[in-house]
Steps between C-alpha positions, in 0.01 A plus 500: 500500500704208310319299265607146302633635157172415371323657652354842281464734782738808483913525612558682796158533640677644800489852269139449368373492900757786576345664259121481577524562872632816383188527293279441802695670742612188767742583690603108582368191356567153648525243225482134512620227263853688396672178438823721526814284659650593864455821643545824353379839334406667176501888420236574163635812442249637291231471733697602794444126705707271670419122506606328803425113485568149668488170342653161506855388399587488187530171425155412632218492307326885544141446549428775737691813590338838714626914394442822631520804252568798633476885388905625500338817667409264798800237482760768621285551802519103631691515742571089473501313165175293407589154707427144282407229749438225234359430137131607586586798820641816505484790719598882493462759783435832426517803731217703534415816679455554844755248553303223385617228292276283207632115445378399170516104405478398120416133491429212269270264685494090381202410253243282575648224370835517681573237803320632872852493583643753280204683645513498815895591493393781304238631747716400802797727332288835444338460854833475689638815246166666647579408879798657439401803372539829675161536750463874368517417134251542282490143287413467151468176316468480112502208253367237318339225806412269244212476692062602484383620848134540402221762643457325833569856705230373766744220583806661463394832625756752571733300203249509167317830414132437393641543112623153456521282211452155373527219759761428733719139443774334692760741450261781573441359838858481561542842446187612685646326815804661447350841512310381838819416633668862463211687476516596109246641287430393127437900349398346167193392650451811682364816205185427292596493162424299139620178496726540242654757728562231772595156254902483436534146304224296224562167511620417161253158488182635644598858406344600821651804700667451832662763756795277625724828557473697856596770683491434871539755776485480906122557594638844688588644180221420329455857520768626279412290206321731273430301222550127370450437158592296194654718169363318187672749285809369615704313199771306658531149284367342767179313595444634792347856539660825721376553832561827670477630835470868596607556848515816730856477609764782473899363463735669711619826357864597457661609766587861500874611493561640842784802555474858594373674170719748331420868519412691166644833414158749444646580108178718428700764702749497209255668297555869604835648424533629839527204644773326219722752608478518834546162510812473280659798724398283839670198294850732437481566894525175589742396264731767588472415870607142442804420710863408243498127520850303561359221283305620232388204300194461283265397791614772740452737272110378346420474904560842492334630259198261546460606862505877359266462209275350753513723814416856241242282341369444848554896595364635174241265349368273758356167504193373345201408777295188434164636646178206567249588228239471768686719731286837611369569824289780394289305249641151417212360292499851272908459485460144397250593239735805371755269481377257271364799299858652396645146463242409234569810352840481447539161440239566169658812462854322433327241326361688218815723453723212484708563814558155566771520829220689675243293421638197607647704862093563518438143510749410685374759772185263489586205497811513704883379371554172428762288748705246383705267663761177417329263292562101710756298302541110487756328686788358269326141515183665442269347740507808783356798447711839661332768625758634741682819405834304630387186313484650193758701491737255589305273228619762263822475636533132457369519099778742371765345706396215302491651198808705494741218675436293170859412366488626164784445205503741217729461203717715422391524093192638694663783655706594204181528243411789776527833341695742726375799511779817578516627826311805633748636717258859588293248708738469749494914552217635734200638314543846432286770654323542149426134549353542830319725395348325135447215718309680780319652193397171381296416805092478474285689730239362692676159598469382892827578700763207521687418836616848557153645523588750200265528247645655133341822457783568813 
């Protein structure tokens, strides 16, 4: 991602491969060679990604350097922050469903040239970060190997597909043994494809392709790897090329808010005089039966007439019943079908008439209502992830504490360039039953209820 300052290649490439994986559609990349200092993140906006990376200190020279990129759609569901174990490892865990769990590794292996050494630490590292690993996980391993495993699959059966490449050299046989050892397969090597589907880097002597870049899963889950190909459309300012992995996996889908649902007040009853008025004389009963109260504030008083508005809404309207579409015991496939039938109808019905809230209720009825629930919040040091409703509330808590205990001095030339504006003395009055009744007048129709269960057309 950082170049020397001579270098001609683009600022802020971080943007440019935000940008194209939004293009292709990835929902996370793992990137190799960032170069970035220390630990941290970086939100592109515009594309809607977050860069997480890990790289050496500052002060040392930045050779090397691993990221994971990550969809904002799919970073608030993490339920831990990406984890950088050193300059060329770094791991992420991502719930999935059926309370299963993917742990993806970005890593930067040595070249050929580096020291065995610095190779064998590297392999030594990722293998005890594999151990490790939870037994259920699924395990995905992306990045750039620096390595050629060839088309040996005879040999290495179980490890290399019979779609190889090229011929295998010394850090290719590293590699291959490290698969053997945790029982990894190479999917690169596993789809039948063009060549220039399968090479990721030309040597820039021999200007011979090379695929140095893999994506390595456990041989058990070799079965939800769809696809494994290279993207040559891909435009990075890079020299190496996109690969991209389509897997079968489904993240774990937001919880739904739990709580007893509230009921809803049948207003299609409203629609016949008959029943306006009886209701409004079932509403004066009530009211007039109220006991005198010895304290009658504000809240003793809306009590009342809440619990009154609702018990002759109950009496004279009713409640609305959610019935199952499929539900019929006479005929339940003919029901189904009849059901479908008037909901297409009136859903193109409102459609070409323009009557937009009932569309959108007919899609709703589809599809279902959407659930929300509290976005996770960073600690104040930002290294922990909180997904606990306590935790983040008291997170909250903690950052306006903060921000409102600030001791703040403010001149007092300030406060006298102020205009003062007179006083409105009529504020301090109660509204006035004309008010009450403008405001109440004021109030749009077809809204969902609030707390009290009282929709507006009451």
């Amino acid at each position: 991602m950082l170049d020397k300052t001579s270098s001609d290649r683009p600022e802020r490439r971080s943007a440019l491969v935000a940008h194209e994986l939004l293009r292709l559609n990835i929902d996370i990349a793992a990137l190799s060679e960032v170069r970035f200092p220390d630990k941290g993140n970086l939100n592109e906006h515009g594309a809607g990604y977050t860069l997480y990376w890990s790289g050496r200190q500052s002060e040392q020279r930045r050779i090397s350097g691993v990221g994971i990129m990550i969809k904002d759609s799919l970073a608030s569901k993490l339920e831990t922050l990406p984890t950088g174990h050193s300059d060329r490892i770094m791991s992420m865990r991502l719930p999935l469903d059926k309370n299963q769990h993917l742990t993806l590794f970005s890593v930067y292996a040595p070249t050929l040239q580096a020291e065995p050494v610095e190779k064998d630490s590297f392999y030594s590292e990722l293998g005890r970060l594999l151990t490790n690993t939870h037994a259920g996980d699924k395990v995905l391993i992306l990045g750039d190997f620096n390595a050629r495993v060839g088309r040996d699959s005879d040999a290495w059966n179980g490890i290399l597909g019979r779609h190889g490449l090229g011929n295998c050299n010394d850090n290719g046989r590293l590699l291959l043994g490290f698969c053997a050892e945790h029982q990894l397969t190479v999917t690169n090597t596993v789809f039948q494809q063009k060549d220039r589907l399968k090479t990721t880097w030309m040597h820039p002597r021999s200007k011979h392709w090379h695929l140095l870049d893999y994506i390595l899963v456990r041989k058990q889950d070799l079965r939800d790897v769809l696809h494994t190909r290279v993207m040559p459309s891909a435009e990075c300012s890079t020299d190496h090329r996109l690969v991209r992995c389509k897997l079968n996996l489904q993240f774990k889908p937001k919880p739904k808010r739990k709580g007893k649902p509230l009921k809803k007040i049948n207003l299609s009853n409203f629609s016949t005089e008959e029943n306006v008025v009886k209701f409004q004389a079932d509403l004066e009963k009530n009211l007039n039966a109220l006991p005198d109260l010895d304290n009658p504030t504000p809240e003793n008083l809306w009590d009342n007439l809440k619990s009154s508005i609702l018990k002759s809404s109950e009496v004279t309207l009713g409640y609305t019943k959610r019935l199952h579409r499929d539900t019929d015991l006479k005929d339940p496939i003919s029901q189904q079908h009849n059901w479908w039938e008037d909901l297409a109808r009136i859903t193109q019905q409102c459609a070409d008439i323009g009557d937009y809230r009932r569309f959108y209720e007919a899609l709703k009825t589809v599809y279902g209502p959407t659930h929300q629930i509290q976005s996770p919040l960073r600690s104040s040091d930002g290294h922990q992830l909180l997904t606990e409703k306590h935790d983040i509330l008291s997170r909250w808590a903690e950052h306006f504490n903060t921000l409102f205990s600030i001791d703040r001095s403010v001149q007092d030339a300030a406060l006298h360039r102020i205009p003062h504006l007179p006083l409105i003395e009529e504020l301090d009055d109660p509204p006035t039953l004309e008010e009450t009744i403008t405001a109440i007048g004021l109030l749009k129709s077809h809204k969902t209820a609030g707390i009290d269960g009282i929709p507006p057309e009451i």
